[in-house]
Amino acid sequence: MTDLPLYLHIARQLQARLDNGEWPPGSRLPAVRQLAAEHGVNTLTALAAYRHLEEQQRVVARPRSGFFAALPRHVAAGNITQPGPTAAALVDVDSRMSNLIRLSASSIRQQLHMAEAHHSLYPAQELARRMQMRLARQPELIGAYLPTADQQQLQQQIRRLAAGWQLDIPADQILFTQGITEAISLSLRLLTRPGDVVAVETPVYFGLLQTLQMLGLKALEIPCTPDAGLSLEALEFALRHGAPVKCLVTVTNFQNPTGALMPDDNKKRLLQLARRHGLTIIEDDVFGELYFGSQHPSPLKAWDRDGEVIYCSSFTKSFAPAFRLGWLSGGRHHAALERLRESSSLVSPAILLAVLSEVLASGDYARISQRIRQQLKQQMEQLSDAVLDAFPRGTRVRRPQGGMLLWVEGPEGLDSQALLEAALSRSISFAPGLVFSAEPRFGHCLRINCGLPWSTQLAEDIHLLGWLAGEQLAGRG
């Protein structure tokens, strides 16, 4: 054993982790420099370990992207024994989710577990004044639907807004919903029946898992990485060799919880893959307006020419959370979605739609959303720096290019559920990794909300979380 070259020792360790399912097919492996640092060797030795595994057909090298877990050899040879990257299973997440959501109504001092920005980021006083003025002019909006002309005007305004995101959506194919959750739920109700398989990213937003459970659907979890989003290789493997998949739900822009932004080339490849397999895609773009760069990244829908992408968006994160104003554009499914909406909640509150229309028409929405983006970017940078400074060696953080969520991958051996229990005793919460999968995965990970203004107290609490993690790994937690 000791006579083996060092690179073979590393390769055998990697192979054992691959065999244990730590990296499902298609998921990205640690970068060469990172692998070298973990084992205390130079990059040539780390690269030699990967090249050895490449010869064994256990990893695949992708130019300018790194190394990825390959399909097991018995699968690559055609002896299929697995339905895909993970077996599709009925979702049962209530026991894990309910306790987490309950924290929002508790007296926890530092609540970092939900995907919510602090109320101070939103123009509460300005919106209250607009609502009062609008009701003074049109008190009938309290008990009436929004007039057709006003609704059409709002649809045109949203169409113009979306055009800036490279979306060409007809105004009459904009359907208002109660937030993005209803938009996704309507889409799933249209496309599926109980027992059907729905492909989702993993890790995945626990709210989607709850929706799947409510509808009696099976989740087929496809690996998602913070640097590129959904693994297209793993998805294609699942579509070719697994049970029939009714649809895919994906967050291509600032995925929850990883913050991943799918590259445009991958978005185009995803559409091509979906077209080959006749797969309808539900695109969740709830965080798209929270970009930190110069413009809203193009949604997947921007390249959809077949009407197979149901695009779902919302103003809950970028304008007014309590308004719960979402919308969808259903492509070739739009008429059926309109009929389904009529059988459920029918319409959104008229007064809220009227205020949104005013804000869009005045240009104030652009000002408000830009200020929120700038604040979130600053808070994200401060939080990322604090986590890297406070958490134990081996912690990995990939700074997202938008959104309000920071995905933290702790060192091997970290138990984020136990860490949460220790943190709650200090009145601090966060979302442990186990809630982001229907299976017990990501136990060493945690998601932290960056929507709170930076403060001395928050800095101290992040430092305390890092100290608790270190104590746990040292066996004293």
Protein backbone atom coordinates (compact mmCIF):
# COMPACT_ATOMS: atom_id res chain seq x y z
CA MET A 1 0.00 0.00 0.00
CA THR A 2 2.78 2.40 0.94
CA ASP A 3 4.65 1.56 -2.29
CA LEU A 4 1.86 2.97 -4.44
CA PRO A 5 2.48 6.34 -6.08
CA LEU A 6 0.79 9.22 -4.28
CA TYR A 7 -1.52 9.98 -7.19
CA LEU A 8 -2.92 6.43 -7.00
CA HIS A 9 -3.67 6.86 -3.31
CA ILE A 10 -5.68 9.98 -4.19
CA ALA A 11 -7.37 8.25 -7.14
CA ARG A 12 -8.47 5.35 -4.93
CA GLN A 13 -9.97 7.74 -2.39
CA LEU A 14 -11.85 9.54 -5.15
CA GLN A 15 -13.06 6.24 -6.56
CA ALA A 16 -14.40 5.19 -3.16
CA ARG A 17 -16.33 8.44 -2.87
CA LEU A 18 -17.72 7.94 -6.37
CA ASP A 19 -18.78 4.40 -5.47
CA ASN A 20 -20.53 5.71 -2.36
CA GLY A 21 -22.63 8.07 -4.46
CA GLU A 22 -21.13 11.29 -3.13
CA TRP A 23 -20.90 12.54 -6.72
CA PRO A 24 -23.81 11.25 -8.86
CA PRO A 25 -23.24 10.83 -12.63
CA GLY A 26 -22.83 14.21 -14.30
CA SER A 27 -21.90 16.16 -11.17
CA ARG A 28 -18.77 18.26 -11.11
CA LEU A 29 -15.74 17.08 -9.12
CA PRO A 30 -13.40 19.33 -7.13
CA ALA A 31 -11.12 21.51 -9.24
CA VAL A 32 -7.55 20.30 -9.68
CA ARG A 33 -6.18 23.07 -7.45
CA GLN A 34 -8.76 22.32 -4.79
CA LEU A 35 -7.97 18.59 -4.90
CA ALA A 36 -4.27 19.36 -4.60
CA ALA A 37 -4.88 21.59 -1.58
CA GLU A 38 -7.07 18.98 0.12
CA HIS A 39 -4.32 16.35 -0.13
CA GLY A 40 -1.33 18.62 0.33
CA VAL A 41 0.19 17.81 -3.07
CA ASN A 42 1.08 19.79 -6.16
CA THR A 43 -1.39 20.23 -9.01
CA LEU A 44 0.46 17.78 -11.29
CA THR A 45 -0.10 14.98 -8.77
CA ALA A 46 -3.79 15.87 -8.44
CA LEU A 47 -4.14 16.01 -12.22
CA ALA A 48 -2.47 12.59 -12.51
CA ALA A 49 -5.10 11.16 -10.14
CA TYR A 50 -7.88 12.48 -12.36
CA ARG A 51 -6.18 11.22 -15.52
CA HIS A 52 -5.94 7.74 -13.97
CA LEU A 53 -9.67 7.79 -13.19
CA GLU A 54 -10.33 9.08 -16.70
CA GLU A 55 -8.52 6.02 -18.09
CA GLN A 56 -10.73 3.88 -15.87
CA GLN A 57 -13.79 5.66 -17.34
CA ARG A 58 -14.83 6.88 -13.90
CA VAL A 59 -14.50 10.59 -14.69
CA VAL A 60 -14.91 12.69 -17.81
CA ALA A 61 -12.85 15.79 -18.63
CA ARG A 62 -14.69 18.73 -20.17
CA PRO A 63 -12.60 21.54 -21.73
CA ARG A 64 -12.51 24.71 -19.61
CA SER A 65 -14.99 23.14 -17.19
CA GLY A 66 -13.04 20.52 -15.23
CA PHE A 67 -13.72 16.90 -14.37
CA PHE A 68 -17.15 15.31 -13.94
CA ALA A 69 -18.41 12.00 -12.58
CA ALA A 70 -18.96 9.56 -15.45
CA LEU A 71 -21.61 6.89 -15.74
CA PRO A 72 -20.67 3.61 -14.00
CA ARG A 73 -18.94 1.25 -16.40
CA HIS A 74 -21.76 -1.31 -16.35
CA VAL A 75 -24.13 1.45 -17.46
CA ALA A 76 -21.81 2.83 -20.12
CA ALA A 77 -21.46 -0.68 -21.53
CA GLY A 78 -25.21 -0.96 -21.97
CA ASN A 79 -26.04 -3.13 -18.95
CA ILE A 80 -28.52 -0.68 -17.44
CA THR A 81 -29.34 -1.49 -13.82
CA GLN A 82 -30.39 1.98 -12.66
CA PRO A 83 -33.22 4.20 -13.95
CA GLY A 84 -31.11 7.36 -13.81
CA PRO A 85 -28.97 9.52 -11.55
CA THR A 86 -31.31 8.71 -8.67
CA ALA A 87 -34.43 6.63 -8.37
CA ALA A 88 -37.67 8.55 -8.68
CA ALA A 89 -39.62 8.39 -5.44
CA LEU A 90 -42.79 9.80 -3.95
CA VAL A 91 -41.97 12.86 -1.90
CA ASP A 92 -42.50 12.89 1.87
CA VAL A 93 -40.86 15.95 3.39
CA ASP A 94 -43.44 17.31 5.83
CA SER A 95 -41.60 16.25 8.97
CA ARG A 96 -38.45 18.11 7.90
CA MET A 97 -40.10 21.18 6.38
CA SER A 98 -42.73 21.98 8.96
CA ASN A 99 -40.23 22.53 11.75
CA LEU A 100 -38.15 24.80 9.55
CA ILE A 101 -41.09 26.93 8.43
CA ARG A 102 -42.35 27.13 12.00
CA LEU A 103 -39.17 29.00 12.93
CA SER A 104 -40.45 32.03 10.99
CA ALA A 105 -43.24 32.51 13.53
CA SER A 106 -40.95 31.95 16.49
CA SER A 107 -38.92 34.36 18.60
CA ILE A 108 -35.61 33.34 17.03
CA ARG A 109 -33.50 36.49 17.09
CA GLN A 110 -31.42 35.92 13.94
CA GLN A 111 -33.58 34.24 11.29
CA LEU A 112 -31.41 33.17 8.36
CA HIS A 113 -33.42 30.15 7.20
CA MET A 114 -35.94 31.56 4.70
CA ALA A 115 -35.41 33.16 1.27
CA GLU A 116 -36.66 36.58 2.35
CA ALA A 117 -35.16 40.05 2.30
CA HIS A 118 -35.57 42.35 5.27
CA HIS A 119 -38.66 44.56 5.13
CA SER A 120 -36.46 47.68 5.11
CA LEU A 121 -35.34 46.86 1.56
CA TYR A 122 -38.85 47.36 0.21
CA PRO A 123 -40.70 50.68 -0.32
CA ALA A 124 -43.45 50.04 2.24
CA GLN A 125 -44.38 53.67 2.89
CA GLU A 126 -44.39 54.52 -0.82
CA LEU A 127 -46.63 51.58 -1.68
CA ALA A 128 -48.99 52.34 1.20
CA ARG A 129 -49.38 55.90 -0.07
CA ARG A 130 -50.05 54.69 -3.62
CA MET A 131 -52.70 52.24 -2.39
CA GLN A 132 -54.47 54.93 -0.38
CA MET A 133 -54.50 57.34 -3.32
CA ARG A 134 -55.74 54.67 -5.74
CA LEU A 135 -58.53 53.59 -3.39
CA ALA A 136 -59.56 57.21 -2.93
CA ARG A 137 -60.01 57.44 -6.71
CA GLN A 138 -61.43 53.93 -7.24
CA PRO A 139 -62.89 52.53 -4.00
CA GLU A 140 -64.70 49.90 -6.08
CA LEU A 141 -61.36 48.07 -6.47
CA ILE A 142 -61.89 46.68 -2.97
CA GLY A 143 -64.76 44.54 -4.20
CA ALA A 144 -64.31 44.28 -7.97
CA TYR A 145 -62.10 42.74 -10.60
CA LEU A 146 -59.52 44.89 -12.34
CA PRO A 147 -61.22 46.42 -15.41
CA THR A 148 -60.29 44.69 -18.66
CA ALA A 149 -58.62 47.81 -20.07
CA ASP A 150 -56.47 48.18 -16.96
CA GLN A 151 -55.51 44.52 -17.03
CA GLN A 152 -54.50 44.75 -20.68
CA GLN A 153 -52.43 47.81 -19.90
CA LEU A 154 -50.59 45.91 -17.15
CA GLN A 155 -49.99 42.98 -19.48
CA GLN A 156 -48.41 45.37 -22.00
CA GLN A 157 -46.20 46.83 -19.27
CA ILE A 158 -44.98 43.40 -18.24
CA ARG A 159 -44.43 42.51 -21.89
CA ARG A 160 -42.16 45.56 -22.25
CA LEU A 161 -40.34 44.70 -19.03
CA ALA A 162 -39.74 41.13 -20.19
CA ALA A 163 -38.49 42.37 -23.57
CA GLY A 164 -35.50 43.77 -21.68
CA TRP A 165 -34.76 40.19 -20.61
CA GLN A 166 -34.76 39.05 -24.30
CA LEU A 167 -38.27 37.61 -23.94
CA ASP A 168 -40.80 38.10 -26.74
CA ILE A 169 -44.09 37.27 -25.05
CA PRO A 170 -47.50 38.29 -26.45
CA ALA A 171 -49.41 40.43 -23.98
CA ASP A 172 -52.40 38.10 -24.13
CA GLN A 173 -50.16 35.22 -23.01
CA ILE A 174 -49.46 36.77 -19.60
CA LEU A 175 -51.51 35.18 -16.84
CA PHE A 176 -51.46 36.63 -13.32
CA THR A 177 -51.11 34.26 -10.36
CA GLN A 178 -50.84 34.34 -6.57
CA GLY A 179 -47.07 34.42 -6.52
CA ILE A 180 -44.80 32.06 -8.37
CA THR A 181 -45.84 29.09 -6.22
CA GLU A 182 -49.31 29.10 -7.76
CA ALA A 183 -47.83 29.47 -11.25
CA ILE A 184 -45.70 26.34 -10.76
CA SER A 185 -48.51 24.44 -9.07
CA LEU A 186 -50.92 25.22 -11.92
CA SER A 187 -48.34 24.05 -14.45
CA LEU A 188 -47.76 20.78 -12.59
CA ARG A 189 -51.49 20.18 -12.22
CA LEU A 190 -51.91 20.60 -15.97
CA LEU A 191 -48.98 18.43 -17.04
CA THR A 192 -49.12 15.57 -14.53
CA ARG A 193 -51.28 13.08 -12.69
CA PRO A 194 -50.59 11.48 -9.28
CA GLY A 195 -47.75 8.99 -9.51
CA ASP A 196 -46.04 10.71 -12.45
CA VAL A 197 -42.32 11.47 -12.42
CA VAL A 198 -41.11 15.08 -12.39
CA ALA A 199 -37.42 15.89 -12.85
CA VAL A 200 -36.07 18.48 -10.42
CA GLU A 201 -32.66 19.82 -9.49
CA THR A 202 -30.85 18.55 -6.43
CA PRO A 203 -30.30 20.28 -4.12
CA VAL A 204 -33.78 21.73 -4.69
CA TYR A 205 -35.99 24.34 -3.02
CA PHE A 206 -38.01 22.56 -0.33
CA GLY A 207 -41.18 24.46 -1.30
CA LEU A 208 -41.17 22.63 -4.63
CA LEU A 209 -40.79 19.32 -2.83
CA GLN A 210 -43.86 20.18 -0.76
CA THR A 211 -45.83 20.97 -3.92
CA LEU A 212 -44.83 17.63 -5.46
CA GLN A 213 -45.87 15.84 -2.29
CA MET A 214 -49.25 17.61 -2.27
CA LEU A 215 -49.87 16.50 -5.86
CA GLY A 216 -48.73 12.90 -5.25
CA LEU A 217 -45.81 13.17 -7.70
CA LYS A 218 -42.46 11.41 -7.78
CA ALA A 219 -39.29 13.52 -7.75
CA LEU A 220 -36.41 12.47 -9.99
CA GLU A 221 -33.46 14.44 -8.62
CA ILE A 222 -30.86 15.59 -11.16
CA PRO A 223 -27.53 16.92 -9.83
CA CYS A 224 -27.11 20.70 -9.80
CA THR A 225 -23.79 22.44 -9.20
CA PRO A 226 -23.27 26.02 -7.99
CA ASP A 227 -21.10 26.89 -10.99
CA ALA A 228 -23.27 25.67 -13.89
CA GLY A 229 -26.66 24.61 -12.54
CA LEU A 230 -28.45 21.51 -13.77
CA SER A 231 -26.25 18.68 -15.05
CA LEU A 232 -27.35 18.11 -18.63
CA GLU A 233 -25.41 14.85 -18.82
CA ALA A 234 -27.26 13.41 -15.85
CA LEU A 235 -30.61 14.62 -17.20
CA GLU A 236 -30.00 13.02 -20.58
CA PHE A 237 -29.03 9.76 -18.91
CA ALA A 238 -32.27 9.82 -16.89
CA LEU A 239 -34.39 10.58 -19.95
CA ARG A 240 -32.79 7.78 -21.95
CA HIS A 241 -32.71 5.04 -19.36
CA GLY A 242 -35.22 5.89 -16.65
CA ALA A 243 -38.96 5.90 -16.20
CA PRO A 244 -40.92 8.37 -18.38
CA VAL A 245 -40.53 11.94 -17.14
CA LYS A 246 -43.57 14.17 -17.49
CA CYS A 247 -41.79 17.49 -17.11
CA LEU A 248 -38.77 19.28 -15.67
CA VAL A 249 -38.89 22.11 -13.12
CA THR A 250 -35.73 24.20 -13.20
CA VAL A 251 -34.38 27.51 -11.90
CA THR A 252 -31.84 28.56 -14.51
CA ASN A 253 -31.11 31.99 -12.99
CA PHE A 254 -29.73 31.95 -9.41
CA GLN A 255 -31.00 28.54 -8.42
CA ASN A 256 -32.36 27.92 -4.94
CA PRO A 257 -30.39 26.94 -2.88
CA THR A 258 -27.05 26.93 -4.73
CA GLY A 259 -27.35 30.34 -6.43
CA ALA A 260 -26.21 28.76 -9.71
CA LEU A 261 -26.54 30.71 -12.97
CA MET A 262 -26.81 28.35 -15.93
CA PRO A 263 -24.58 29.51 -18.83
CA ASP A 264 -26.44 30.54 -21.98
CA ASP A 265 -24.87 27.70 -23.98
CA ASN A 266 -26.21 25.22 -21.44
CA LYS A 267 -29.67 26.77 -21.67
CA LYS A 268 -29.64 26.26 -25.43
CA ARG A 269 -28.41 22.68 -25.01
CA LEU A 270 -31.14 22.04 -22.46
CA LEU A 271 -33.80 23.14 -24.95
CA GLN A 272 -32.31 20.89 -27.63
CA LEU A 273 -32.31 17.99 -25.18
CA ALA A 274 -35.91 18.67 -24.20
CA ARG A 275 -36.96 18.84 -27.84
CA ARG A 276 -35.37 15.46 -28.61
CA HIS A 277 -37.23 13.83 -25.74
CA GLY A 278 -40.51 15.73 -25.99
CA LEU A 279 -40.01 17.19 -22.51
CA THR A 280 -41.98 20.21 -21.28
CA ILE A 281 -40.03 22.54 -18.99
CA ILE A 282 -41.42 24.69 -16.18
CA GLU A 283 -38.95 27.55 -15.71
CA ASP A 284 -38.93 29.26 -12.31
CA ASP A 285 -37.35 32.72 -12.68
CA VAL A 286 -38.29 34.13 -9.26
CA PHE A 287 -34.75 35.40 -8.60
CA GLY A 288 -33.96 36.60 -12.12
CA GLU A 289 -34.53 40.27 -11.30
CA LEU A 290 -32.05 40.12 -8.43
CA TYR A 291 -29.00 40.05 -10.72
CA PHE A 292 -25.76 41.67 -9.55
CA GLY A 293 -24.41 42.34 -13.03
CA SER A 294 -25.48 44.82 -15.69
CA GLN A 295 -28.68 43.10 -16.84
CA HIS A 296 -31.23 40.39 -16.15
CA PRO A 297 -29.75 37.11 -17.44
CA SER A 298 -31.71 35.69 -20.35
CA PRO A 299 -34.27 33.10 -19.25
CA LEU A 300 -34.42 29.71 -20.90
CA LYS A 301 -37.71 30.88 -22.43
CA ALA A 302 -35.81 33.37 -24.58
CA TRP A 303 -34.73 30.53 -26.90
CA ASP A 304 -38.00 28.58 -26.82
CA ARG A 305 -39.41 28.30 -30.34
CA ASP A 306 -41.79 25.40 -29.72
CA GLY A 307 -43.84 26.79 -26.83
CA GLU A 308 -42.69 23.93 -24.57
CA VAL A 309 -41.34 26.19 -21.82
CA ILE A 310 -43.86 27.42 -19.26
CA TYR A 311 -42.20 30.56 -17.92
CA CYS A 312 -43.02 31.58 -14.33
CA SER A 313 -42.00 34.86 -12.75
CA SER A 314 -42.93 37.00 -9.79
CA PHE A 315 -42.60 40.44 -8.19
CA THR A 316 -42.38 39.01 -4.67
CA LYS A 317 -38.59 39.24 -4.37
CA SER A 318 -37.90 42.37 -6.42
CA PHE A 319 -40.79 44.64 -5.42
CA ALA A 320 -43.34 43.70 -2.75
CA PRO A 321 -43.32 40.27 -1.02
CA ALA A 322 -46.72 40.67 0.64
CA PHE A 323 -48.43 41.47 -2.68
CA ARG A 324 -47.81 37.87 -3.85
CA LEU A 325 -48.03 38.96 -7.48
CA GLY A 326 -46.76 36.38 -9.93
CA TRP A 327 -47.35 35.63 -13.59
CA LEU A 328 -46.73 32.97 -16.17
CA SER A 329 -46.57 32.61 -19.91
CA GLY A 330 -47.50 29.11 -20.94
CA GLY A 331 -46.52 28.84 -24.59
CA ARG A 332 -48.64 26.20 -26.31
CA HIS A 333 -50.13 25.28 -22.91
CA HIS A 334 -51.30 28.81 -22.13
CA ALA A 335 -54.99 28.46 -22.96
CA ALA A 336 -55.28 25.32 -20.83
CA LEU A 337 -53.52 27.08 -17.96
CA GLU A 338 -55.97 29.98 -18.18
CA ARG A 339 -58.89 27.58 -17.89
CA LEU A 340 -57.27 25.83 -14.94
CA ARG A 341 -56.66 29.14 -13.18
CA GLU A 342 -60.33 30.03 -13.59
CA SER A 343 -61.25 26.88 -11.67
CA SER A 344 -59.04 27.78 -8.71
CA SER A 345 -58.20 31.31 -7.53
CA LEU A 346 -59.58 33.00 -10.65
CA VAL A 347 -57.94 36.45 -10.32
CA SER A 348 -55.35 38.38 -8.31
CA PRO A 349 -56.51 41.26 -6.06
CA ALA A 350 -57.45 44.24 -8.21
CA ILE A 351 -55.98 46.91 -5.95
CA LEU A 352 -52.56 45.22 -5.89
CA LEU A 353 -52.50 44.82 -9.67
CA ALA A 354 -53.50 48.48 -10.04
CA VAL A 355 -50.64 49.65 -7.81
CA LEU A 356 -48.15 47.46 -9.67
CA SER A 357 -49.34 48.98 -12.95
CA GLU A 358 -48.79 52.49 -11.60
CA VAL A 359 -45.28 51.69 -10.43
CA LEU A 360 -44.32 50.12 -13.76
CA ALA A 361 -45.80 53.02 -15.73
CA SER A 362 -43.99 55.66 -13.67
CA GLY A 363 -40.59 54.01 -14.03
CA ASP A 364 -40.35 53.65 -10.24
CA TYR A 365 -40.13 49.88 -10.47
CA ALA A 366 -36.75 50.13 -12.21
CA ARG A 367 -35.50 52.44 -9.45
CA ILE A 368 -36.83 50.25 -6.64
CA SER A 369 -35.52 46.97 -8.02
CA GLN A 370 -32.09 48.48 -8.77
CA ARG A 371 -31.73 49.69 -5.19
CA ILE A 372 -32.72 46.26 -3.86
CA ARG A 373 -30.17 44.58 -6.14
CA GLN A 374 -27.36 46.88 -5.04
CA GLN A 375 -28.14 46.28 -1.38
CA LEU A 376 -28.33 42.51 -1.80
CA LYS A 377 -25.04 42.43 -3.68
CA GLN A 378 -23.28 44.28 -0.88
CA GLN A 379 -24.83 42.04 1.77
CA MET A 380 -23.90 38.92 -0.19
CA GLU A 381 -20.26 39.99 -0.35
CA GLN A 382 -20.16 40.76 3.36
CA LEU A 383 -21.82 37.49 4.30
CA SER A 384 -19.55 35.42 2.03
CA ASP A 385 -16.43 37.00 3.47
CA ALA A 386 -17.67 36.43 7.01
CA VAL A 387 -18.48 32.74 6.40
CA LEU A 388 -15.10 32.01 4.84
CA ASP A 389 -13.38 33.80 7.68
CA ALA A 390 -15.36 32.10 10.47
CA PHE A 391 -16.04 28.53 9.30
CA PRO A 392 -13.56 25.64 9.56
CA ARG A 393 -10.92 24.96 6.95
CA GLY A 394 -12.34 23.05 4.01
CA THR A 395 -15.58 25.06 3.88
CA ARG A 396 -16.51 26.02 0.33
CA VAL A 397 -18.58 29.00 -0.76
CA ARG A 398 -19.32 29.97 -4.34
CA ARG A 399 -20.39 33.58 -4.52
CA PRO A 400 -23.57 33.78 -6.61
CA GLN A 401 -24.05 36.44 -9.26
CA GLY A 402 -27.53 37.25 -8.04
CA GLY A 403 -30.34 36.26 -5.69
CA MET A 404 -30.33 36.36 -1.91
CA LEU A 405 -29.03 32.93 -0.91
CA LEU A 406 -25.60 31.63 0.04
CA TRP A 407 -24.96 27.88 -0.24
CA VAL A 408 -22.25 26.75 2.15
CA GLU A 409 -20.58 23.34 1.72
CA GLY A 410 -19.02 22.40 5.03
CA PRO A 411 -16.02 20.12 5.45
CA GLU A 412 -16.55 16.38 5.31
CA GLY A 413 -18.08 15.23 8.57
CA LEU A 414 -20.05 18.37 9.33
CA ASP A 415 -23.63 17.65 10.45
CA SER A 416 -25.65 20.75 9.61
CA GLN A 417 -28.76 19.43 11.34
CA ALA A 418 -26.85 19.09 14.62
CA LEU A 419 -25.30 22.49 13.93
CA LEU A 420 -28.78 23.97 13.58
CA GLU A 421 -29.82 22.56 16.93
CA ALA A 422 -26.78 24.14 18.55
CA ALA A 423 -27.44 27.43 16.75
CA LEU A 424 -31.09 27.53 17.82
CA SER A 425 -29.99 27.41 21.44
CA ARG A 426 -28.18 30.70 20.65
CA SER A 427 -31.29 32.06 18.86
CA ILE A 428 -29.85 31.71 15.34
CA SER A 429 -31.47 29.80 12.48
CA PHE A 430 -30.45 28.68 9.00
CA ALA A 431 -31.65 26.03 6.53
CA PRO A 432 -29.79 22.71 6.88
CA GLY A 433 -28.88 20.81 3.73
CA LEU A 434 -31.17 17.86 4.44
CA VAL A 435 -34.30 19.87 3.60
CA PHE A 436 -33.15 20.39 0.00
CA SER A 437 -33.67 16.83 -1.17
CA ALA A 438 -36.36 14.19 -0.89
CA GLU A 439 -33.56 11.83 0.13
CA PRO A 440 -31.14 12.33 3.08
CA ARG A 441 -28.50 14.24 1.12
CA PHE A 442 -26.39 17.36 1.68
CA GLY A 443 -26.07 16.81 5.42
CA HIS A 444 -22.78 18.74 5.43
CA CYS A 445 -24.31 21.79 3.69
CA LEU A 446 -26.39 24.75 4.80
CA ARG A 447 -28.18 27.66 3.18
CA ILE A 448 -27.94 31.15 4.66
CA ASN A 449 -30.16 34.07 3.70
CA CYS A 450 -28.27 37.24 2.74
CA GLY A 451 -31.41 39.40 2.75
CA LEU A 452 -30.70 40.95 6.15
CA PRO A 453 -28.81 44.27 6.40
CA TRP A 454 -25.25 43.76 7.57
CA SER A 455 -24.65 44.64 11.21
CA THR A 456 -22.23 44.03 14.03
CA GLN A 457 -24.71 41.56 15.53
CA LEU A 458 -25.01 39.60 12.29
CA ALA A 459 -21.23 39.48 11.96
CA GLU A 460 -20.97 38.13 15.51
CA ASP A 461 -23.64 35.50 14.82
CA ILE A 462 -21.89 34.25 11.67
CA HIS A 463 -18.67 34.04 13.67
CA LEU A 464 -20.55 32.04 16.31
CA LEU A 465 -21.93 29.65 13.67
CA GLY A 466 -18.42 29.06 12.39
CA TRP A 467 -17.14 28.44 15.90
CA LEU A 468 -19.95 25.95 16.58
CA ALA A 469 -19.10 24.12 13.34
CA GLY A 470 -15.46 23.94 14.37
CA GLU A 471 -16.35 22.64 17.83
CA GLN A 472 -18.56 19.96 16.29
CA LEU A 473 -15.81 18.75 13.94
CA ALA A 474 -13.35 18.72 16.83
CA GLY A 475 -15.73 16.43 18.72
CA ARG A 476 -16.68 19.00 21.33
CA GLY A 477 -19.98 20.16 19.81
